[in-house]
Backbone as a chain_set.jsonl record, in Angstrom:
{"seq": "XXXXXXXXXXXXXXXXXXXXXXXXXXXXXXXXXXXXXXXXXXXXXXXXXXXXXXXXXXXXXXXXXXXXXXXXXXXXXXXXXXXXXXXXXXXXXXXXXXXXXXXXXXXXXXXXXXXXXXXXXXXXXXXXXXXXXXXXXXXXXXXXXXXXXXXXXXXXXXXXXXXXXXXXXXXXXXXXXXXXXXXXXXXXXXXXXXXXXXXXX", "coords": {"N": [[-21.093, 29.52, -14.238], [-20.304, 26.499, -15.847], [-18.552, 23.848, -14.298], [-16.106, 21.387, -14.956], [-14.56, 18.659, -13.757], [-11.525, 16.795, -14.144], [-10.89, 13.463, -13.65], [-8.77, 10.914, -12.552], [-9.087, 7.578, -11.941], [-7.422, 5.848, -9.667], [-7.094, 3.976, -7.617], [-7.383, 1.312, -7.48], [-7.176, -2.278, -6.9], [-5.713, -3.821, -8.616], [-5.816, -6.607, -8.915], [-5.909, -8.683, -10.815], [-3.69, -8.071, -12.224], [-1.525, -8.214, -10.534], [0.187, -6.415, -9.33], [0.449, -2.862, -8.603], [-0.837, -1.57, -11.367], [-1.022, 0.977, -12.454], [1.388, 2.216, -12.208], [3.086, 1.102, -14.016], [5.453, 1.378, -16.689], [5.056, 2.727, -19.916], [6.141, 3.313, -23.049], [7.727, 5.412, -22.003], [6.157, 6.764, -20.114], [4.297, 6.709, -17.049], [1.55, 4.491, -16.664], [-0.901, 5.604, -15.694], [-0.568, 8.253, -16.37], [-1.284, 8.682, -19.001], [-4.074, 8.88, -19.051], [-4.348, 11.098, -17.375], [-3.024, 13.128, -18.851], [-4.671, 13.286, -21.132], [-6.986, 14.401, -20.061], [-5.956, 16.787, -19.025], [-5.094, 18.153, -21.322], [-7.461, 19.006, -22.324], [-8.089, 21.067, -20.763], [-9.445, 20.657, -18.34], [-10.616, 21.354, -15.075], [-10.958, 21.166, -11.554], [-8.004, 19.024, -11.763], [-7.966, 15.729, -10.714], [-6.661, 13.039, -8.869], [-7.928, 10.086, -7.888], [-7.377, 8.054, -5.272], [-5.809, 5.758, -2.917], [-4.593, 5.712, 0.506], [-2.24, 4.199, 0.673], [-1.17, 4.192, -1.885], [-0.958, 6.865, -2.575], [1.526, 8.359, -1.998], [3.087, 7.805, -4.209], [2.414, 9.369, -6.349], [3.445, 12.205, -8.08], [2.633, 14.535, -9.275], [2.234, 18.025, -10.014], [-0.142, 20.636, -9.367], [-2.346, 19.001, -9.245], [-5.052, 17.581, -7.611], [-5.14, 15.284, -4.91], [-7.401, 12.852, -4.161], [-8.155, 11.144, -1.446], [-9.363, 8.029, -0.729], [-11.357, 6.944, 1.99], [-11.608, 4.255, 2.666], [-9.855, 1.525, 1.328], [-9.862, -0.01, -1.952], [-12.614, -0.282, -2.643], [-13.996, -0.109, -4.943], [-15.185, 1.456, -8.078], [-17.704, 2.778, -7.86], [-17.897, 3.479, -5.179], [-15.669, 5.183, -5.111], [-16.537, 7.227, -6.846], [-18.755, 8.199, -5.401], [-17.404, 9.191, -3.18], [-15.924, 11.262, -4.374], [-18.007, 12.93, -5.345], [-19.205, 13.72, -2.961], [-17.16, 15.035, -1.652], [-16.396, 17.145, -3.252], [-17.85, 19.788, -3.71], [-17.807, 21.988, -5.385], [-17.892, 21.413, -8.056], [-19.54, 20.7, -11.141], [-19.674, 18.649, -13.14], [-18.068, 15.47, -13.504], [-15.431, 14.062, -15.122], [-14.613, 10.896, -15.463], [-11.787, 8.824, -15.751], [-10.336, 5.683, -16.129], [-7.235, 4.398, -14.784], [-5.782, 2.795, -16.425], [-5.513, 2.944, -19.231], [-3.855, 2.998, -21.92], [-4.147, 3.978, -24.51], [-5.842, 6.08, -24.582], [-6.981, 9.255, -25.702], [-6.608, 12.849, -26.085], [-8.344, 13.805, -28.004], [-10.426, 11.96, -27.993], [-11.458, 12.433, -25.434], [-12.253, 15.082, -25.835], [-14.266, 14.717, -27.74], [-16.18, 13.341, -26.176], [-16.772, 15.342, -24.327], [-18.174, 17.093, -25.915], [-20.766, 16.26, -25.858], [-21.888, 16.965, -23.492], [-24.608, 17.876, -21.552], [-27.048, 19.352, -19.611], [-29.442, 18.061, -19.354], [-28.957, 15.46, -19.011], [-27.708, 12.929, -16.72], [-25.462, 11.468, -16.93], [-22.831, 10.8, -19.26], [-21.892, 8.413, -21.427], [-19.617, 6.268, -23.085], [-20.221, 3.849, -25.705], [-19.621, 0.759, -27.159], [-20.781, -1.327, -29.604], [-22.572, -3.671, -27.813], [-21.323, -3.047, -25.498], [-20.666, -1.117, -22.699], [-18.666, 1.589, -21.371], [-18.195, 2.564, -18.395], [-16.112, 3.755, -17.031], [-14.896, 5.68, -18.482], [-16.17, 8.109, -18.673], [-18.667, 10.722, -18.162], [-20.096, 12.225, -15.26], [-22.774, 13.807, -13.659], [-23.088, 15.943, -10.8], [-25.523, 15.552, -9.645], [-25.877, 12.858, -9.377], [-25.153, 12.075, -6.861], [-26.995, 11.487, -4.731], [-28.059, 9.073, -5.618], [-25.757, 7.426, -5.704], [-25.128, 7.271, -2.999], [-27.399, 5.976, -1.958], [-27.29, 3.476, -3.278], [-24.876, 2.426, -2.27], [-25.552, 2.18, 0.408], [-27.298, 0.117, 0.144], [-25.603, -1.855, -0.37], [-24.897, -2.247, -3.01], [-22.67, -2.308, -5.625], [-22.0, -1.982, -8.3], [-21.226, -0.141, -11.284], [-23.058, -0.266, -13.299], [-25.468, -0.628, -11.968], [-25.82, 1.902, -11.003], [-26.014, 3.436, -13.397], [-28.377, 2.433, -14.394], [-30.21, 3.846, -12.964], [-29.992, 6.442, -13.696], [-30.393, 9.273, -15.959], [-29.121, 8.726, -18.953], [-26.867, 9.535, -21.578], [-25.802, 7.681, -24.188], [-22.873, 7.48, -25.929], [-22.219, 6.589, -29.161], [-19.568, 4.516, -30.145], [-17.059, 3.509, -32.371], [-16.281, 0.071, -33.008], [-13.694, -0.334, -33.7], [-12.272, 1.614, -32.426], [-9.54, 2.387, -30.461], [-9.15, 3.75, -28.127], [-10.506, 3.019, -25.817], [-9.402, 0.71, -24.872], [-8.309, -1.242, -22.188], [-5.895, -2.229, -19.665], [-5.85, -5.135, -18.067], [-4.478, -7.407, -17.319], [-1.083, -8.63, -17.35], [-0.71, -9.917, -19.745], [-2.291, -8.466, -21.458], [-0.89, -6.44, -22.634], [0.377, -4.965, -25.654], [2.561, -6.595, -27.989], [5.195, -5.157, -27.79], [8.502, -4.708, -27.873], [10.693, -3.704, -25.237], [9.107, -1.647, -24.183], [7.59, -1.829, -21.919], [8.053, -1.47, -18.545], [8.804, -2.223, -15.156], [8.044, -0.242, -12.254], [10.777, 0.425, -10.572], [11.245, 1.097, -7.85], [9.034, 0.458, -6.437], [7.308, -1.355, -4.016], [5.222, -3.983, -2.978]], "CA": [[-20.302, 28.848, -15.26], [-20.218, 25.064, -15.572], [-17.203, 23.331, -14.032], [-15.927, 19.961, -15.251], [-13.303, 18.136, -13.208], [-10.946, 15.616, -14.782], [-10.558, 12.548, -12.559], [-8.16, 9.617, -12.852], [-9.363, 6.59, -10.89], [-6.151, 5.127, -9.508], [-7.041, 3.381, -6.288], [-7.786, -0.086, -7.595], [-6.332, -3.306, -6.304], [-4.923, -4.473, -9.68], [-5.686, -7.999, -8.475], [-5.592, -9.545, -11.959], [-2.375, -7.693, -12.745], [-0.529, -8.731, -9.593], [0.865, -5.277, -8.692], [-0.256, -1.636, -9.017], [-0.545, -1.407, -12.793], [-0.956, 2.385, -12.866], [2.792, 2.663, -12.171], [3.874, 0.484, -15.078], [5.921, 2.324, -17.694], [4.726, 2.405, -21.3], [6.675, 4.375, -23.912], [8.3, 6.534, -21.265], [5.239, 7.388, -19.158], [3.513, 5.812, -16.211], [0.274, 4.179, -17.304], [-1.96, 6.544, -15.306], [-0.326, 9.58, -16.939], [-1.993, 8.809, -20.28], [-5.408, 9.401, -18.732], [-4.191, 12.45, -16.82], [-2.681, 14.056, -19.929], [-5.843, 13.467, -22.0], [-7.869, 15.331, -19.353], [-5.251, 18.06, -18.891], [-5.056, 18.829, -22.629], [-8.782, 19.59, -22.543], [-8.201, 22.17, -19.788], [-10.404, 20.358, -17.274], [-10.147, 21.797, -13.759], [-9.632, 20.702, -11.136], [-7.552, 17.678, -12.091], [-7.997, 14.966, -9.47], [-6.336, 11.613, -8.864], [-8.638, 9.425, -6.806], [-6.533, 6.913, -4.923], [-5.882, 5.414, -1.497], [-3.462, 6.227, 1.296], [-0.992, 3.46, 0.446], [-0.628, 4.53, -3.204], [-0.859, 8.311, -2.808], [2.873, 8.926, -2.044], [3.739, 7.517, -5.49], [2.035, 10.377, -7.352], [4.289, 13.396, -7.866], [2.171, 15.626, -10.134], [1.884, 19.334, -9.449], [-1.441, 21.159, -9.831], [-3.334, 17.917, -9.276], [-5.547, 17.234, -6.275], [-5.258, 13.865, -4.571], [-8.585, 12.541, -3.373], [-7.823, 9.892, -0.753], [-10.546, 7.299, -0.278], [-11.215, 6.535, 3.393], [-11.414, 2.805, 2.679], [-9.217, 1.117, 0.08], [-10.334, -1.112, -2.79], [-14.066, -0.44, -2.534], [-14.578, -0.069, -6.282], [-15.386, 2.783, -8.669], [-18.911, 3.464, -7.378], [-17.481, 4.084, -3.906], [-14.772, 6.299, -5.437], [-17.359, 8.312, -7.389], [-19.515, 8.78, -4.289], [-16.43, 9.945, -2.395], [-15.637, 12.485, -5.13], [-19.195, 13.787, -5.383], [-19.483, 14.275, -1.631], [-16.051, 15.879, -1.189], [-16.052, 18.206, -4.213], [-19.127, 20.458, -3.985], [-17.649, 23.111, -6.313], [-17.795, 20.884, -9.424], [-20.82, 20.249, -11.699], [-19.484, 17.382, -13.851], [-16.819, 14.746, -13.247], [-15.031, 13.175, -16.214], [-13.821, 9.812, -14.888], [-11.008, 7.944, -16.617], [-9.551, 4.664, -15.438], [-5.787, 4.668, -14.842], [-5.117, 1.701, -17.154], [-5.94, 3.099, -20.62], [-2.681, 3.589, -22.575], [-4.443, 4.541, -25.834], [-6.803, 7.171, -24.456], [-6.459, 10.464, -26.355], [-7.318, 14.09, -25.776], [-9.433, 13.983, -28.972], [-11.554, 11.162, -27.502], [-12.023, 13.2, -24.309], [-12.921, 16.242, -26.423], [-15.517, 14.238, -28.344], [-17.129, 13.073, -25.086], [-17.174, 16.633, -23.744], [-19.109, 17.788, -26.818], [-22.126, 15.771, -25.596], [-22.34, 17.401, -22.16], [-25.906, 18.548, -21.599], [-27.593, 19.212, -18.265], [-30.635, 17.196, -19.302], [-28.471, 14.117, -18.69], [-26.942, 12.742, -15.48], [-24.206, 10.803, -17.276], [-22.493, 10.661, -20.682], [-21.123, 7.166, -21.355], [-19.342, 5.683, -24.403], [-20.759, 2.498, -25.909], [-19.174, 0.027, -28.346], [-21.732, -2.437, -29.776], [-23.398, -3.733, -26.582], [-20.455, -2.887, -24.328], [-20.503, 0.262, -22.223], [-17.436, 1.822, -20.609], [-18.537, 3.582, -17.392], [-14.914, 4.376, -16.459], [-14.369, 6.698, -19.414], [-17.49, 8.728, -18.8], [-18.952, 11.922, -17.364], [-21.195, 12.106, -14.304], [-23.196, 15.068, -13.032], [-23.118, 15.797, -9.337], [-26.868, 15.09, -9.241], [-25.838, 11.409, -9.124], [-24.72, 11.807, -5.478], [-28.039, 10.818, -3.931], [-28.168, 7.691, -6.097], [-24.58, 6.645, -5.286], [-25.252, 7.03, -1.554], [-28.443, 4.967, -1.744], [-26.801, 2.169, -3.735], [-23.864, 1.935, -1.334], [-26.271, 1.755, 1.613], [-27.928, -1.174, -0.19], [-24.47, -2.738, -0.676], [-24.802, -2.456, -4.459], [-21.393, -1.667, -5.943], [-21.67, -1.937, -9.729], [-21.529, 1.103, -11.986], [-24.273, -0.483, -14.084], [-26.625, -0.392, -11.101], [-25.999, 3.362, -10.963], [-26.488, 3.915, -14.704], [-29.785, 2.019, -14.535], [-31.06, 4.799, -12.244], [-29.702, 7.793, -14.175], [-30.694, 9.623, -17.347], [-27.791, 8.56, -19.558], [-26.672, 9.606, -23.018], [-24.765, 6.739, -24.608], [-22.181, 7.962, -27.125], [-21.788, 5.45, -29.96], [-18.135, 4.507, -30.451], [-16.708, 2.431, -33.296], [-15.617, -1.097, -32.42], [-12.259, -0.258, -34.02], [-11.657, 2.663, -31.612], [-8.631, 1.791, -29.474], [-9.018, 4.589, -26.934], [-11.137, 2.413, -24.636], [-8.702, -0.513, -24.461], [-7.649, -1.133, -20.882], [-4.933, -3.283, -19.338], [-6.244, -5.826, -16.838], [-3.464, -8.405, -16.983], [0.178, -8.392, -18.054], [-0.864, -10.444, -21.104], [-3.05, -7.524, -22.292], [-0.001, -5.495, -23.294], [0.771, -5.331, -27.013], [3.913, -7.153, -28.033], [6.139, -4.128, -28.205], [9.687, -4.907, -27.037], [11.335, -2.572, -24.553], [8.219, -0.528, -23.866], [6.954, -1.998, -20.61], [9.016, -1.683, -17.471], [8.256, -2.071, -13.811], [8.586, 0.868, -11.481], [11.732, -0.331, -9.774], [11.301, 1.362, -6.416], [7.747, 0.179, -5.803], [7.204, -2.688, -3.4], [3.911, -4.247, -2.337]], "C": [[-20.11, 27.376, -14.876], [-18.765, 24.637, -15.344], [-17.167, 21.823, -14.282], [-14.555, 19.536, -14.734], [-12.837, 16.947, -14.046], [-10.41, 14.7, -13.7], [-9.925, 11.26, -13.095], [-8.426, 8.692, -11.674], [-8.143, 5.682, -10.754], [-6.012, 4.538, -8.114], [-7.348, 1.904, -6.292], [-6.741, -1.055, -7.073], [-5.398, -3.969, -7.313], [-4.753, -5.964, -9.396], [-5.338, -8.932, -9.633], [-4.189, -9.261, -12.497], [-1.244, -8.175, -11.84], [0.28, -7.672, -8.882], [0.196, -4.009, -9.211], [0.083, -1.245, -10.463], [-0.42, 0.053, -13.217], [0.469, 2.928, -12.875], [3.683, 1.893, -13.145], [4.288, 1.564, -16.076], [5.536, 1.816, -19.083], [5.176, 3.573, -22.167], [7.068, 5.631, -23.131], [7.387, 7.236, -20.29], [4.631, 6.309, -18.269], [2.132, 5.65, -16.84], [-0.806, 5.206, -16.954], [-1.81, 7.914, -15.961], [-0.991, 9.765, -18.298], [-3.388, 9.383, -20.055], [-5.313, 10.839, -18.237], [-3.912, 13.469, -17.92], [-3.873, 14.319, -20.85], [-6.839, 14.444, -21.379], [-7.259, 16.727, -19.307], [-5.27, 18.853, -20.197], [-6.412, 19.424, -23.01], [-9.113, 20.659, -21.502], [-9.264, 21.922, -18.728], [-9.797, 20.755, -15.932], [-11.272, 21.616, -12.758], [-9.298, 19.343, -11.739], [-7.399, 16.922, -10.78], [-7.518, 13.541, -9.728], [-7.021, 11.007, -7.647], [-7.901, 8.127, -6.483], [-6.688, 6.586, -3.441], [-4.584, 5.814, -0.797], [-2.163, 5.495, 1.0], [-0.355, 3.815, -0.9], [-0.313, 6.017, -3.365], [0.563, 8.867, -2.816], [3.588, 8.72, -3.385], [3.453, 8.578, -6.56], [2.768, 11.689, -7.066], [3.83, 14.591, -8.698], [1.946, 16.917, -9.351], [0.54, 19.752, -10.052], [-2.483, 20.061, -10.005], [-3.754, 17.626, -7.838], [-5.497, 15.715, -6.102], [-6.508, 13.693, -3.717], [-8.363, 11.17, -2.747], [-9.106, 9.238, -0.247], [-10.321, 6.793, 1.144], [-10.971, 5.035, 3.53], [-10.873, 2.388, 1.325], [-10.0, 0.016, -0.621], [-11.833, -1.375, -2.656], [-14.767, -0.33, -3.886], [-14.905, 1.331, -6.758], [-16.641, 3.51, -8.2], [-18.618, 4.156, -6.049], [-16.605, 5.312, -4.163], [-15.559, 7.488, -5.973], [-18.16, 8.99, -6.286], [-18.625, 9.665, -3.423], [-16.116, 11.291, -3.058], [-16.808, 13.45, -5.097], [-19.43, 14.465, -4.036], [-18.404, 15.242, -1.173], [-15.76, 17.084, -2.084], [-17.31, 18.959, -4.617], [-19.038, 21.568, -5.035], [-17.606, 22.68, -7.773], [-19.167, 20.386, -9.881], [-20.716, 18.86, -12.317], [-18.124, 16.79, -13.512], [-16.551, 13.825, -14.432], [-14.105, 12.122, -15.62], [-13.063, 9.065, -15.981], [-10.276, 6.936, -15.749], [-8.057, 4.944, -15.661], [-5.035, 3.64, -15.68], [-5.466, 1.726, -18.643], [-4.826, 3.773, -21.434], [-2.971, 4.245, -23.916], [-5.481, 5.655, -25.781], [-6.183, 8.438, -25.043], [-7.241, 11.69, -25.924], [-8.465, 14.32, -26.765], [-10.656, 13.151, -28.575], [-12.244, 11.894, -26.352], [-12.814, 14.39, -24.844], [-14.261, 15.859, -27.052], [-16.57, 13.994, -27.268], [-17.655, 14.368, -24.479], [-18.217, 17.343, -24.608], [-20.561, 17.362, -26.58], [-22.67, 16.218, -24.235], [-23.596, 18.253, -22.296], [-26.569, 18.298, -20.247], [-28.913, 18.453, -18.202], [-30.253, 15.756, -18.976], [-27.744, 14.111, -17.347], [-25.591, 12.114, -15.766], [-24.075, 10.732, -18.793], [-21.497, 9.505, -20.761], [-20.869, 6.624, -22.769], [-19.822, 4.232, -24.488], [-20.236, 1.937, -27.231], [-20.04, -1.21, -28.488], [-22.611, -2.526, -28.538], [-22.584, -3.456, -25.349], [-20.319, -1.408, -23.948], [-19.194, 0.373, -21.439], [-17.697, 2.943, -19.588], [-17.329, 4.256, -16.756], [-14.151, 5.187, -17.499], [-15.551, 7.603, -19.725], [-17.627, 9.946, -17.89], [-20.174, 11.701, -16.487], [-21.501, 13.477, -13.701], [-23.309, 14.864, -11.53], [-24.5, 15.412, -8.812], [-26.881, 13.612, -8.898], [-25.535, 11.077, -7.661], [-25.766, 11.05, -4.668], [-28.156, 9.341, -4.322], [-26.964, 6.846, -5.654], [-24.668, 6.317, -3.797], [-26.25, 5.909, -1.274], [-27.956, 3.579, -2.132], [-25.773, 1.591, -2.769], [-24.51, 1.467, -0.032], [-26.926, 0.384, 1.401], [-26.869, -2.231, -0.532], [-24.442, -3.16, -2.149], [-23.606, -1.64, -4.946], [-21.127, -1.494, -7.43], [-22.049, -0.586, -10.332], [-22.798, 0.942, -12.826], [-25.521, -0.242, -13.244], [-26.893, 1.105, -10.958], [-26.599, 3.855, -12.277], [-27.948, 3.558, -14.937], [-30.739, 3.024, -13.882], [-30.861, 6.245, -12.71], [-30.26, 8.002, -15.581], [-29.36, 9.706, -18.077], [-27.854, 8.797, -21.064], [-25.515, 8.676, -23.372], [-24.172, 7.199, -25.937], [-21.724, 6.754, -27.937], [-20.32, 5.576, -30.371], [-17.851, 3.298, -31.347], [-16.013, 1.285, -32.566], [-14.113, -1.075, -32.679], [-11.529, 0.782, -33.164], [-10.815, 2.034, -30.5], [-8.586, 2.551, -28.152], [-9.53, 3.916, -25.668], [-10.481, 1.112, -24.194], [-8.073, -0.299, -23.089], [-6.813, -2.379, -20.614], [-5.338, -3.915, -18.01], [-5.187, -6.807, -16.356], [-2.207, -8.118, -17.793], [0.074, -8.872, -19.503], [-1.66, -9.513, -22.018], [-2.151, -6.541, -23.037], [0.27, -5.938, -24.729], [2.209, -5.84, -27.002], [4.879, -6.123, -28.616], [7.377, -4.263, -27.33], [10.184, -3.593, -26.442], [10.406, -1.397, -24.282], [7.639, -0.636, -22.468], [8.018, -2.304, -19.558], [8.287, -1.577, -16.143], [8.827, -0.817, -13.184], [9.485, 0.264, -10.408], [11.662, -0.1, -8.28], [9.962, 1.079, -5.734], [7.731, -1.238, -5.246], [5.834, -2.835, -2.771], [4.092, -4.348, -0.833]], "O": [[-19.795, 27.056, -13.73], [-17.868, 25.015, -16.098], [-18.066, 21.086, -13.879], [-13.524, 20.001, -15.219], [-13.648, 16.193, -14.584], [-9.562, 15.111, -12.909], [-10.478, 10.605, -13.978], [-8.036, 8.986, -10.544], [-7.873, 4.854, -11.623], [-4.942, 4.596, -7.507], [-7.55, 1.302, -5.237], [-5.587, -0.697, -6.838], [-4.413, -4.602, -6.932], [-3.676, -6.521, -9.61], [-4.56, -9.87, -9.459], [-3.581, -10.112, -13.145], [-0.152, -8.5, -12.306], [0.992, -7.981, -7.926], [-0.561, -4.079, -10.18], [1.137, -0.672, -10.74], [0.216, 0.347, -14.229], [0.737, 3.97, -13.472], [4.906, 2.022, -13.099], [3.567, 2.541, -16.282], [5.672, 0.63, -19.384], [4.662, 4.685, -22.042], [6.78, 6.755, -23.542], [7.797, 8.225, -19.682], [4.472, 5.158, -18.677], [1.616, 6.571, -17.473], [-1.552, 5.633, -17.835], [-2.784, 8.654, -16.097], [-1.238, 10.899, -18.708], [-3.827, 10.27, -20.787], [-6.104, 11.694, -18.635], [-4.496, 14.553, -17.924], [-4.069, 15.448, -21.301], [-7.465, 15.228, -22.092], [-7.949, 17.724, -19.52], [-5.441, 20.072, -20.188], [-6.496, 20.252, -23.917], [-10.257, 21.096, -21.378], [-9.913, 22.86, -18.264], [-8.615, 20.522, -15.682], [-12.429, 21.885, -13.079], [-10.184, 18.605, -12.169], [-6.775, 17.418, -9.842], [-7.93, 12.912, -10.702], [-6.725, 11.376, -6.511], [-7.814, 7.222, -7.314], [-7.603, 7.086, -2.786], [-3.609, 6.203, -1.439], [-1.091, 6.095, 1.066], [0.866, 3.746, -1.042], [0.51, 6.388, -4.201], [0.818, 9.792, -3.586], [4.583, 9.389, -3.664], [4.17, 8.669, -7.556], [2.716, 12.213, -5.954], [4.568, 15.569, -8.816], [1.528, 16.902, -8.193], [0.148, 19.273, -11.116], [-3.395, 20.186, -10.823], [-2.911, 17.448, -6.959], [-5.779, 14.963, -7.035], [-6.644, 14.325, -2.669], [-8.38, 10.154, -3.443], [-9.839, 9.815, 0.557], [-9.249, 6.283, 1.473], [-10.22, 4.597, 4.402], [-11.365, 2.837, 0.29], [-10.698, -0.778, 0.009], [-12.271, -2.522, -2.569], [-15.99, -0.446, -3.965], [-14.909, 2.28, -5.975], [-16.649, 4.74, -8.145], [-19.045, 5.289, -5.826], [-16.772, 6.349, -3.52], [-15.287, 8.63, -5.603], [-18.237, 10.217, -6.239], [-19.031, 10.743, -2.989], [-16.05, 12.323, -2.39], [-16.632, 14.644, -4.853], [-19.806, 15.636, -3.977], [-18.677, 16.161, -0.401], [-14.964, 17.949, -1.717], [-17.793, 18.798, -5.737], [-20.064, 22.041, -5.525], [-17.313, 23.497, -8.646], [-19.879, 19.733, -9.119], [-21.554, 17.996, -12.062], [-17.158, 17.512, -13.266], [-17.337, 12.922, -14.716], [-12.95, 12.41, -15.307], [-13.634, 8.718, -17.015], [-9.664, 7.302, -14.745], [-7.676, 5.635, -16.605], [-3.805, 3.603, -15.662], [-5.688, 0.68, -19.252], [-4.851, 4.99, -21.618], [-2.136, 4.994, -24.423], [-5.947, 6.121, -26.821], [-4.982, 8.666, -24.892], [-8.377, 11.593, -25.462], [-9.457, 14.959, -26.414], [-11.792, 13.576, -28.789], [-13.472, 11.964, -26.305], [-13.912, 14.676, -24.368], [-15.255, 16.573, -26.917], [-17.724, 14.393, -27.426], [-18.837, 14.477, -24.155], [-19.043, 18.101, -24.099], [-21.485, 18.028, -27.048], [-23.797, 15.878, -23.876], [-23.633, 19.22, -23.056], [-26.643, 17.157, -19.792], [-29.446, 18.226, -17.115], [-31.12, 14.928, -18.697], [-27.234, 15.135, -16.894], [-24.674, 12.208, -14.951], [-25.066, 10.62, -19.514], [-20.391, 9.598, -20.229], [-21.801, 6.529, -23.566], [-19.829, 3.496, -23.501], [-20.388, 2.556, -28.284], [-20.047, -2.062, -27.6], [-23.326, -1.575, -28.224], [-23.093, -3.61, -24.239], [-19.915, -0.572, -24.757], [-18.682, -0.616, -20.915], [-17.456, 4.117, -19.87], [-17.488, 5.228, -16.017], [-12.935, 5.357, -17.413], [-15.888, 7.834, -20.886], [-16.823, 10.169, -16.985], [-21.153, 11.079, -16.9], [-20.599, 14.206, -13.29], [-23.587, 13.764, -11.053], [-24.632, 14.991, -7.663], [-27.787, 13.145, -8.207], [-25.648, 9.919, -7.26], [-25.441, 10.073, -3.992], [-28.328, 8.473, -3.466], [-27.126, 5.687, -5.272], [-24.323, 5.21, -3.382], [-25.992, 5.015, -0.469], [-28.18, 2.613, -1.402], [-25.798, 0.395, -2.481], [-24.075, 0.481, 0.563], [-27.086, -0.398, 2.338], [-27.196, -3.349, -0.93], [-24.025, -4.267, -2.488], [-23.532, -0.433, -4.713], [-20.109, -0.906, -7.795], [-23.045, 0.028, -9.951], [-23.529, 1.91, -13.038], [-26.517, 0.285, -13.741], [-28.039, 1.529, -10.81], [-27.576, 4.603, -12.275], [-28.674, 4.298, -15.602], [-31.927, 3.055, -14.201], [-31.488, 7.163, -12.18], [-30.56, 7.046, -16.297], [-28.572, 10.626, -17.858], [-28.767, 8.326, -21.742], [-24.39, 8.865, -22.91], [-24.876, 7.296, -26.943], [-20.916, 5.965, -27.448], [-19.891, 6.612, -30.88], [-18.351, 2.201, -31.1], [-15.251, 1.506, -31.625], [-13.347, -1.72, -31.963], [-10.299, 0.831, -33.173], [-11.318, 1.246, -29.699], [-8.043, 2.052, -27.166], [-9.049, 4.203, -24.571], [-10.945, 0.476, -23.248], [-7.39, 0.699, -22.857], [-6.993, -3.425, -21.238], [-5.187, -3.302, -16.953], [-5.015, -7.017, -15.156], [-2.269, -7.434, -18.815], [0.702, -8.296, -20.392], [-1.707, -9.737, -23.227], [-2.601, -5.878, -23.972], [0.382, -7.133, -25.002], [2.975, -5.533, -26.088], [5.31, -6.215, -29.765], [7.309, -3.956, -26.14], [10.103, -2.532, -27.06], [10.868, -0.262, -24.163], [7.236, 0.374, -21.89], [8.775, -3.268, -19.674], [7.261, -0.904, -16.041], [9.927, -0.376, -13.517], [9.001, -0.338, -9.45], [11.984, -1.0, -7.505], [9.781, 1.428, -4.567], [8.098, -2.194, -5.93], [5.343, -1.92, -2.11], [3.122, -4.565, -0.107]]}, "num_chains": 1, "name": "protein.A"}
């Protein structure tokens, strides 16, 4: 039986944001919880938060595995390689970035409908823009991620160039793929964004 893990990538440096953005509050939830809930509502198992040792104590979810990266802030390709090598019991990994407040379970469900073992990755595409951090990767990608890291190539595009990828066309009006890189990216909604008061860099 095919297993599909739901993974929230939450180990980034948030350098453009200025502090760990995954712990910002938006409409009563931490930012990363939007991605986690979208995966959870599709009954993906295991649920995994991929993060680093300094951030891991901040996550309090039950029934969620924490995958601690050995080295911090090495980028999503490093995180994916870490997941593939440490989780041999999973066939597919649905990666979601931790900064997508409009991601929905219906978007995740749509992406899941394209899963097919003839592909190594299922990636959404808006016009010419791909979103590799809201995508599915088969564990067959492990050899490629290892090779690229050995060559000091860190971009997700360099990985996709070597995989058999199905690109899912997504409307330019679809908001699910909007991510928050800087504080100015937030919509102007008063009283919705708060800092996590007990977090200190």
